[in-house]
Structures are given as structure tokens and as C-alpha cells.
Short mmCIF file of N, CA and C in Angstrom, two decimals:
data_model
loop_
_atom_site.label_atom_id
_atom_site.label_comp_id
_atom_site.label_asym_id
_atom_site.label_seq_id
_atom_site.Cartn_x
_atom_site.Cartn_y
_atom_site.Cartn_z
N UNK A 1 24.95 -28.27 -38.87
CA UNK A 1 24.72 -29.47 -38.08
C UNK A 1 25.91 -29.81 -37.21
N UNK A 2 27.09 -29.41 -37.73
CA UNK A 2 28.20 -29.77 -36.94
C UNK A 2 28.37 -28.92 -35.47
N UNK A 3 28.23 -27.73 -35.72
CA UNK A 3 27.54 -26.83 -34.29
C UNK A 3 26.94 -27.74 -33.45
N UNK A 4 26.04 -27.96 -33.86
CA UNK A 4 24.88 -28.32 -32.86
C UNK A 4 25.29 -29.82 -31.93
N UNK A 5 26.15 -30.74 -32.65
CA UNK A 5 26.41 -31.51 -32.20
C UNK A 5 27.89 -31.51 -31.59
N UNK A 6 28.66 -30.63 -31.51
CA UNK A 6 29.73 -30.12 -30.93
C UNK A 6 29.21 -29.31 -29.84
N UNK A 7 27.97 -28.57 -29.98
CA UNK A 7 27.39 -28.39 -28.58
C UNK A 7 26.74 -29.66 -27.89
N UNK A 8 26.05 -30.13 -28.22
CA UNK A 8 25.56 -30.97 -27.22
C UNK A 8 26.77 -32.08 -26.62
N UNK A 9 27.75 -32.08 -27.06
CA UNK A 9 29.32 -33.00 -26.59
C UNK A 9 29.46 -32.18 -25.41
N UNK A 10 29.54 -30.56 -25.13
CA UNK A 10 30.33 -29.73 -24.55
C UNK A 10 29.44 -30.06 -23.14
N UNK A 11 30.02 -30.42 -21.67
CA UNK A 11 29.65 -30.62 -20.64
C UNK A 11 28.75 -29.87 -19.78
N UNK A 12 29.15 -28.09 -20.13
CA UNK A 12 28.88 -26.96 -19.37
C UNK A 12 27.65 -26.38 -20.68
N UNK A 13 27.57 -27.32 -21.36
CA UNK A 13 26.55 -26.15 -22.32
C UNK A 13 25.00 -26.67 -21.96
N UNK A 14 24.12 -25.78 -22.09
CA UNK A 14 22.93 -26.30 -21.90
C UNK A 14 21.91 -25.48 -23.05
N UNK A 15 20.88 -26.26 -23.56
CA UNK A 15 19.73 -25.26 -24.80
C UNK A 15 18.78 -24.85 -23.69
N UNK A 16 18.48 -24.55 -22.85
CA UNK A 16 18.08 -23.74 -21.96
C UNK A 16 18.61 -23.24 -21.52
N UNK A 17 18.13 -21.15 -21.01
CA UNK A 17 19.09 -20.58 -21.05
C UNK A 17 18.89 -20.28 -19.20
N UNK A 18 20.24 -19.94 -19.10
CA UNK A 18 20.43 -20.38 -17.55
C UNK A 18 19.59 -18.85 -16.71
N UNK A 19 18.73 -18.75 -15.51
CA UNK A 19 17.89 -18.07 -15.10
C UNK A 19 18.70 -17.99 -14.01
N UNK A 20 18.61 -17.00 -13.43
CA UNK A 20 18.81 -16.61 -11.89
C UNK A 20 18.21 -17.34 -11.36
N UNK A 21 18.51 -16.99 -9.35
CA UNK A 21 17.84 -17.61 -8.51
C UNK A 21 16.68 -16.35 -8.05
N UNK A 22 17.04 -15.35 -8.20
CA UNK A 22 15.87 -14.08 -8.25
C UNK A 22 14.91 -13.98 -8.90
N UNK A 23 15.02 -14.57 -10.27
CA UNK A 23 13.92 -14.34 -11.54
C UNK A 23 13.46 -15.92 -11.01
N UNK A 24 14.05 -16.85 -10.24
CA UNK A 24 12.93 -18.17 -10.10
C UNK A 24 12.14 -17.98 -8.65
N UNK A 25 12.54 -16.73 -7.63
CA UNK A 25 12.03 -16.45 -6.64
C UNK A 25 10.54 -15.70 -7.16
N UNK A 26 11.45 -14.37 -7.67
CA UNK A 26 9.82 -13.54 -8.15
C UNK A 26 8.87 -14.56 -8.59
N UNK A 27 9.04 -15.52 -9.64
CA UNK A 27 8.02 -16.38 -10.34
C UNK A 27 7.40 -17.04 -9.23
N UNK A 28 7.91 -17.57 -8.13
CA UNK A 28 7.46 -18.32 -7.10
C UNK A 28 6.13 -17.30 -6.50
N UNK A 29 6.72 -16.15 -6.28
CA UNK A 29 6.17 -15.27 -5.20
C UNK A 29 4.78 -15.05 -6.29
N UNK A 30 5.24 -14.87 -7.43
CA UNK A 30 4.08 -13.81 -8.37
C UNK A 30 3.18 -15.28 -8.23
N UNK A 31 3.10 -16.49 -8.18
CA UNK A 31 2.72 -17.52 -8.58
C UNK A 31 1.77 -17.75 -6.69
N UNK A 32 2.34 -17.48 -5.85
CA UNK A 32 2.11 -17.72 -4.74
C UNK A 32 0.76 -16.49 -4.25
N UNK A 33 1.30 -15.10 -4.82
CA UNK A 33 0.35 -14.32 -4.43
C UNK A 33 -1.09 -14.04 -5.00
N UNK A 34 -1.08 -14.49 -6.80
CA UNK A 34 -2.26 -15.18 -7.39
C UNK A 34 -3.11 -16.18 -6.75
N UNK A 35 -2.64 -17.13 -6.23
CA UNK A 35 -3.51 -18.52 -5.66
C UNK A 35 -3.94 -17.87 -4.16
N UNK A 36 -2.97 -17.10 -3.56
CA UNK A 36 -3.29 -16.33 -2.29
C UNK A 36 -4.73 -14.85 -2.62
N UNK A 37 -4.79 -14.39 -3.57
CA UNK A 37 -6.02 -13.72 -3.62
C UNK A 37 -7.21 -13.99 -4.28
N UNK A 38 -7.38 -15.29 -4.80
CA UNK A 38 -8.33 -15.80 -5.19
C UNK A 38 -9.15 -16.03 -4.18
N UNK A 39 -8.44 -16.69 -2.93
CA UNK A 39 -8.98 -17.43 -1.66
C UNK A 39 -9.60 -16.15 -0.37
N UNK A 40 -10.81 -16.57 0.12
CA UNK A 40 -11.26 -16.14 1.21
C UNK A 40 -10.41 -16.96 2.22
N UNK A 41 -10.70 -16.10 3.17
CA UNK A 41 -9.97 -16.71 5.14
C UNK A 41 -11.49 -17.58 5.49
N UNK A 42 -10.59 -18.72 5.86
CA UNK A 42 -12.03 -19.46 7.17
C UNK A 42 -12.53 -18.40 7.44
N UNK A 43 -13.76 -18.96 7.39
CA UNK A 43 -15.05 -18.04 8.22
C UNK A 43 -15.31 -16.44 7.61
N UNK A 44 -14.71 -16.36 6.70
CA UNK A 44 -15.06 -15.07 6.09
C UNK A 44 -16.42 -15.13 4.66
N UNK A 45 -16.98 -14.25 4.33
CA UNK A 45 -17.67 -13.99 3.51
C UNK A 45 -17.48 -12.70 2.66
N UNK A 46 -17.96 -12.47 1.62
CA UNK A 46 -17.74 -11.36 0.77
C UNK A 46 -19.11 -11.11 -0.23
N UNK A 47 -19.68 -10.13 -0.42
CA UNK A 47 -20.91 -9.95 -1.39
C UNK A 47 -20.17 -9.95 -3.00
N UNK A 48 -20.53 -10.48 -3.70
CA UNK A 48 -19.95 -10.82 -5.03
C UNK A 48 -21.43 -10.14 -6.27
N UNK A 49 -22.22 -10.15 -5.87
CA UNK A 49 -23.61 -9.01 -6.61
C UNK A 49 -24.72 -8.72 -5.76
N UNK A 50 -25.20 -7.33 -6.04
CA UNK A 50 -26.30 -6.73 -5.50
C UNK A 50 -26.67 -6.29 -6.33
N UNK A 51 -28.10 -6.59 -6.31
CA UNK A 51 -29.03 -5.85 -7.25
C UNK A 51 -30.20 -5.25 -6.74
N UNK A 52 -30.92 -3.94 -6.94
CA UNK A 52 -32.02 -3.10 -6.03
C UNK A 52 -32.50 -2.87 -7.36
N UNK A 53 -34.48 -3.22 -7.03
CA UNK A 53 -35.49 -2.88 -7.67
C UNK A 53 -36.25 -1.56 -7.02
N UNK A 54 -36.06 -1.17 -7.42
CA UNK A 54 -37.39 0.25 -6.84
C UNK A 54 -38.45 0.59 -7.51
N UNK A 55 -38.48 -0.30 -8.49
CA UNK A 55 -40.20 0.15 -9.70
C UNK A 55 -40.86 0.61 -9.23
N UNK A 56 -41.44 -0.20 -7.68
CA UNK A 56 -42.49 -0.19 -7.10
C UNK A 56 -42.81 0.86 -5.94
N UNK A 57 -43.76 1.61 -6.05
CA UNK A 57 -43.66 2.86 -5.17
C UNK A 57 -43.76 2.18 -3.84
N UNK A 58 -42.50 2.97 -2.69
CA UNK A 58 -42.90 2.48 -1.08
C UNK A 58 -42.16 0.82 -1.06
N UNK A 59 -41.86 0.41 -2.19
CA UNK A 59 -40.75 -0.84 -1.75
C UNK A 59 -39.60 -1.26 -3.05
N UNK A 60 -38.75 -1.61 -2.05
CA UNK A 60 -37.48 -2.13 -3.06
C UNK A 60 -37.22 -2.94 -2.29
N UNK A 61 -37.03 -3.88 -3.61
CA UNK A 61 -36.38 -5.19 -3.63
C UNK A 61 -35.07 -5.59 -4.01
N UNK A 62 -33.98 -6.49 -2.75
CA UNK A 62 -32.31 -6.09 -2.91
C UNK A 62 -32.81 -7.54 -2.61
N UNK A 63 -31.67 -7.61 -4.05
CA UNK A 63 -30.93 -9.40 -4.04
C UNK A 63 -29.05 -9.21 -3.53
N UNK A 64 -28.66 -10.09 -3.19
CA UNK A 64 -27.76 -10.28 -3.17
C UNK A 64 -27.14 -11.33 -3.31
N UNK A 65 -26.05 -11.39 -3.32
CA UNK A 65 -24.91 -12.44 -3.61
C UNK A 65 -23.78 -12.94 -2.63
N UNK A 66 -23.76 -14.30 -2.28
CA UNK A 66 -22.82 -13.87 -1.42
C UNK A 66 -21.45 -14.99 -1.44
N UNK A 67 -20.08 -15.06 -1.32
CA UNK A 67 -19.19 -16.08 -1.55
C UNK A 67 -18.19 -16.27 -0.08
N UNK A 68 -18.65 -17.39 0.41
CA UNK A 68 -18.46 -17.59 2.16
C UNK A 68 -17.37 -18.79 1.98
N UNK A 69 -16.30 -18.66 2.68
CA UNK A 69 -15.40 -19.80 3.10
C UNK A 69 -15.90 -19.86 4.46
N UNK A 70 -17.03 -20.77 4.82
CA UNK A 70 -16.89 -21.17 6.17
C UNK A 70 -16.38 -22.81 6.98
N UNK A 71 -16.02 -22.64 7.71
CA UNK A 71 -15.55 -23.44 8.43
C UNK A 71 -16.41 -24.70 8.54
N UNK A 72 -16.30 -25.80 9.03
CA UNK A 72 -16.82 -27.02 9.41
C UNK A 72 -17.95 -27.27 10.20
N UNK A 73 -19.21 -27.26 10.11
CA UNK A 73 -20.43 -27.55 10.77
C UNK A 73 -20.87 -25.69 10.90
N UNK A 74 -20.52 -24.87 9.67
CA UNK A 74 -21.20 -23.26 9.44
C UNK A 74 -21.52 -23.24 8.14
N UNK A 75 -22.75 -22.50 7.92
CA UNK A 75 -23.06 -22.33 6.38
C UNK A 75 -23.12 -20.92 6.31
N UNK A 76 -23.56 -20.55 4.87
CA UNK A 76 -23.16 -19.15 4.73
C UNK A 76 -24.82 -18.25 5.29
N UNK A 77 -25.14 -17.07 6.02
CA UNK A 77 -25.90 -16.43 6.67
C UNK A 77 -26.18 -15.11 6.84
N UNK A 78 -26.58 -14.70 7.90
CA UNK A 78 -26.36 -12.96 7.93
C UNK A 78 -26.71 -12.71 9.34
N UNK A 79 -25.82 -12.07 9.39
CA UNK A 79 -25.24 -11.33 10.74
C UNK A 79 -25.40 -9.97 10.65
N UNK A 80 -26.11 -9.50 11.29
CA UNK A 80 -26.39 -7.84 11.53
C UNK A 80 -26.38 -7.14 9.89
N UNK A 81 -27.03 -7.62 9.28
CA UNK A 81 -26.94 -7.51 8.04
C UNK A 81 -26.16 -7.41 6.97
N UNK A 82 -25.36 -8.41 7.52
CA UNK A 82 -24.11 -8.44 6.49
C UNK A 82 -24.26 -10.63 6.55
N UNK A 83 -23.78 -10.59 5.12
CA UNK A 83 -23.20 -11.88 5.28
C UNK A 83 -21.96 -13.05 5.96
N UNK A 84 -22.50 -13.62 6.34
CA UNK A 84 -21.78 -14.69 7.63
C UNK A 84 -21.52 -15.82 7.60
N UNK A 85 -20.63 -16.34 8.06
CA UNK A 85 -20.70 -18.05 8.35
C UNK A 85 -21.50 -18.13 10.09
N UNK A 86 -23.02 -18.70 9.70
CA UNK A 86 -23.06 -19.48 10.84
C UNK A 86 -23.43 -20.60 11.03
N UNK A 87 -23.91 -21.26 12.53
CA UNK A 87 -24.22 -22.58 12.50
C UNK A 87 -25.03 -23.33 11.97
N UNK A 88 -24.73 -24.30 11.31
CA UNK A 88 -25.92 -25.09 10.10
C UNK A 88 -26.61 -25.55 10.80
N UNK A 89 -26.98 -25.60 11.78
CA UNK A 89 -28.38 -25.91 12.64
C UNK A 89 -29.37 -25.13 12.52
N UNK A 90 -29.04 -23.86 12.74
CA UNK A 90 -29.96 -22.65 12.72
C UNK A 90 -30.52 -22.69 11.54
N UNK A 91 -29.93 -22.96 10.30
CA UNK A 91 -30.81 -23.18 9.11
C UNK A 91 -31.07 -24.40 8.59
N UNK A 92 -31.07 -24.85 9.78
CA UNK A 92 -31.54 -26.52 9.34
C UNK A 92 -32.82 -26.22 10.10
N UNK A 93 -32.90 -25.92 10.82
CA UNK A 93 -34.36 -25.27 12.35
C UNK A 93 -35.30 -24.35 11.38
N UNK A 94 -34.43 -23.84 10.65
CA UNK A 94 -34.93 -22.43 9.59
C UNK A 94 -35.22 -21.60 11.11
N UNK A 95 -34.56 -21.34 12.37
CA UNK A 95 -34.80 -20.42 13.37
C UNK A 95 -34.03 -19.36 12.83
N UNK A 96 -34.35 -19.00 11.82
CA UNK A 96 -33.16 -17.58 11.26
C UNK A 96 -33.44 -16.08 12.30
N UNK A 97 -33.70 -15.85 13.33
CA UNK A 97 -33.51 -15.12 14.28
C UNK A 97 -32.44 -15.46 15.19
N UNK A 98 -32.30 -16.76 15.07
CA UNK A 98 -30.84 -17.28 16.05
C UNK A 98 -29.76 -16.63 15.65
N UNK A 99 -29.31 -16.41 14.35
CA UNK A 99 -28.43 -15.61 13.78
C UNK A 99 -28.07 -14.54 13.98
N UNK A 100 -29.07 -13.66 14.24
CA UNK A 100 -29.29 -12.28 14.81
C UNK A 100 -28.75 -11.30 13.36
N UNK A 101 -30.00 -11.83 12.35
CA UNK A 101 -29.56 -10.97 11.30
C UNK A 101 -30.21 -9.70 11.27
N UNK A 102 -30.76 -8.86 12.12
CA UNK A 102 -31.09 -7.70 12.34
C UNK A 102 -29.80 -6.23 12.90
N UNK A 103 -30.17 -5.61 12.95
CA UNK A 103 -29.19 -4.42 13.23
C UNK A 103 -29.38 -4.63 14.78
N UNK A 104 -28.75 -3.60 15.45
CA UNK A 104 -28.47 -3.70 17.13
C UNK A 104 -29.95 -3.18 17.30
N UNK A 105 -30.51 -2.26 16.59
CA UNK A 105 -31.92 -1.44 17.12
C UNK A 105 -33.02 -1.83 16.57
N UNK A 106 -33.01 -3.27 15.98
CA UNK A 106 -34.21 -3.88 15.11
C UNK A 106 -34.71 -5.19 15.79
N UNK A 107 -35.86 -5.18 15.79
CA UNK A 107 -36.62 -6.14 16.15
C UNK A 107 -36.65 -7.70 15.46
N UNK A 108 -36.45 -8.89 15.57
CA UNK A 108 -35.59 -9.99 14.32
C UNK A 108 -37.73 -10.59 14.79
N UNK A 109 -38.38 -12.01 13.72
CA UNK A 109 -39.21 -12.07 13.59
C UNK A 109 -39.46 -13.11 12.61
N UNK A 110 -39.94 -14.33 13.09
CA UNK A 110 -40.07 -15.05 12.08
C UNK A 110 -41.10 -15.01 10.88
N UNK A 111 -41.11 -15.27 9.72
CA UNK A 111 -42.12 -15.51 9.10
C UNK A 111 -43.22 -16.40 9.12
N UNK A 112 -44.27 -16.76 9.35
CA UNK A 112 -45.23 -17.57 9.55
C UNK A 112 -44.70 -19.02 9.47
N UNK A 113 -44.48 -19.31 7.78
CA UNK A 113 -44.05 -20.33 7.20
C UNK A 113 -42.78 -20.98 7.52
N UNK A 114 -42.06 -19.64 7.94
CA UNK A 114 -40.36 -20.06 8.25
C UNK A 114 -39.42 -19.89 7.06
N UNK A 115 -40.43 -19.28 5.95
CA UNK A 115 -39.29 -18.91 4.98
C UNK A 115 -38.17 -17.52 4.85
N UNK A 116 -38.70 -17.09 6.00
CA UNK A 116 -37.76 -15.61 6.06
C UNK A 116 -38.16 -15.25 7.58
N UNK A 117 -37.43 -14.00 7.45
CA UNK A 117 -37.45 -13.23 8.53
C UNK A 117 -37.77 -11.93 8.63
N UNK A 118 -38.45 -11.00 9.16
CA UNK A 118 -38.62 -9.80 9.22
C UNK A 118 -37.69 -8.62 10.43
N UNK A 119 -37.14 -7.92 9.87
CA UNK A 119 -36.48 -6.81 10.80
C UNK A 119 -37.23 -5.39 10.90
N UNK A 120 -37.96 -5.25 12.34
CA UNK A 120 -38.49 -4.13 12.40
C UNK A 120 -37.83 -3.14 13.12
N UNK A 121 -37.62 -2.24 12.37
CA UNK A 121 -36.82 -0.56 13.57
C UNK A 121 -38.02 0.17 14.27
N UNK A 122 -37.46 0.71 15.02
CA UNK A 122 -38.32 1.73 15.66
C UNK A 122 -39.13 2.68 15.44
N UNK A 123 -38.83 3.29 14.29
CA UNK A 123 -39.85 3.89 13.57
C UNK A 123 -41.22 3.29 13.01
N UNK A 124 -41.23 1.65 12.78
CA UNK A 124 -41.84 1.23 12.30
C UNK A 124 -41.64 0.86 10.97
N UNK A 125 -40.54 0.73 10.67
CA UNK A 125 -40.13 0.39 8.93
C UNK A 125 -39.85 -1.16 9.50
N UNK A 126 -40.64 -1.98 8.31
CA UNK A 126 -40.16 -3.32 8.20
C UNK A 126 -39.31 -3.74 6.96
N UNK A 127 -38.32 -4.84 6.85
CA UNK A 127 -37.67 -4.81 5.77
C UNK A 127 -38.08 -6.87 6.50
N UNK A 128 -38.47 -7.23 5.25
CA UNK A 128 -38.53 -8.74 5.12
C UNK A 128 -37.76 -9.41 4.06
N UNK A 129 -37.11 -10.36 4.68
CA UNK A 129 -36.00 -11.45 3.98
C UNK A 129 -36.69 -12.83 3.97
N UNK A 130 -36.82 -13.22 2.79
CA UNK A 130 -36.91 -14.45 2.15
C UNK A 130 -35.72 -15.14 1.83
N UNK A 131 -35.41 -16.42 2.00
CA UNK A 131 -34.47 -17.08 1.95
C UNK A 131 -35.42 -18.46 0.65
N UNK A 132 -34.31 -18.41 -0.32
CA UNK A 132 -34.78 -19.45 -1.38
C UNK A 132 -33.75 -20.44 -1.63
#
């Protein structure tokens, strides 16, 4: 007991043990580059699951997933068949051809109802998107 309190008298002593300014940089950085790859960029999107059914002879069915940081007055969408931030009007209209989620050589097409869209190629292959 007498230690302990002959240390804590002593001016320069401390019970924490003294760290560099390097080992409190790395921690910063390692701490900085975690919170930095969690995060998407404005306006970016990323597919996070896909899943393809083919049971059915002559069609498959692809879900996907998608995790969008978009910007202010954009929701998340599809752009040339990839996922997008675009304008929340267009799916407020449900005009999902405004988007131009078809390829450069596909025909874009609303669904009757307005719940999807159809992309036809040139060959004649249709691929239809439902939006839920």
C-alpha cells in the first residue's frame, strides 16, 4: 500500500501507460477508414442480393436487392439495367420508362396497370419488371 501511494504523490507518474502519437494516429486512421467503408457516395447504388429462379421452362425469375445513397429529391431505380438514384417524380408518375431502365438496344414499355415495365430486344425476347 505504501507503493501505491508514494506513486500517486509522484508528479510525472501516471496508471495509464503513456502511448505514442503514432499508435494514437493509426487508431484514428483504422477508426476513420471503418466508418469510411461502410458508407456509399451520394448518388451511388450497390446490389446487396440476387436471386434467379429457373424451375420454370422458357422463364426465370431474378429478384434483386438494392442499397442506394441517393441524393435529395432521387429515389433508388434502374438505369440501363443496373440500379440508380433517380428522380422521385418518375416513380411517383410510376412513368418508369422515364428512367430509361432498358439497355441502349431495347425497347422500354409500360405495363397496362403501371406496375412495371417491359424491355423488348430485337430479337424479340421480352424481360418484364414488376416493381412492389
Amino acid at each position: 500500500m505504501a507503493s501505491v501511494s508514494r506513486l500517486a504523490r509522484r508528479k510525472d507518474a501516471s496508471r495509464w501507460p503513456r502511448m505514442s502519437s503514432t499508435f494514437w494516429a493509426v487508431v484514428l486512421l483504422t477508426a476513420l477508414l471503418v466508418l469510411y467503408c461502410g458508407q456509399l457516395a451520394a448518388g451511388t447504388c450497390e446490389i446487396v442480393t440476387l436471386d434467379r429462379d429457373s424451375s420454370q421452362p422458357r422463364r426465370t425469375i431474378a429478384r434483386q436487392t438494392a442499397r442506394c445513397a441517393c441524393k435529395k429529391g432521387q429515389i433508388a431505380g434502374t438505369t440501363r439495367a443496373r440500379p440508380a438514384c433517380v428522380d422521385a417524380g418518375i416513380v411517383r408518375k410510376k412513368q418508369w420508362c422515364e428512367m430509361v431502365p432498358c439497355l441502349e438496344d431495347e425497347g422500354c414499355d409500360l405495363l397496362v396497370n403501371k406496375s412495371g415495365w417491359t424491355c423488348t430486344q430485337p430479337g424479340g425476347r421480352v424481360k418484364t419488371t414488376t416493381v412492389s
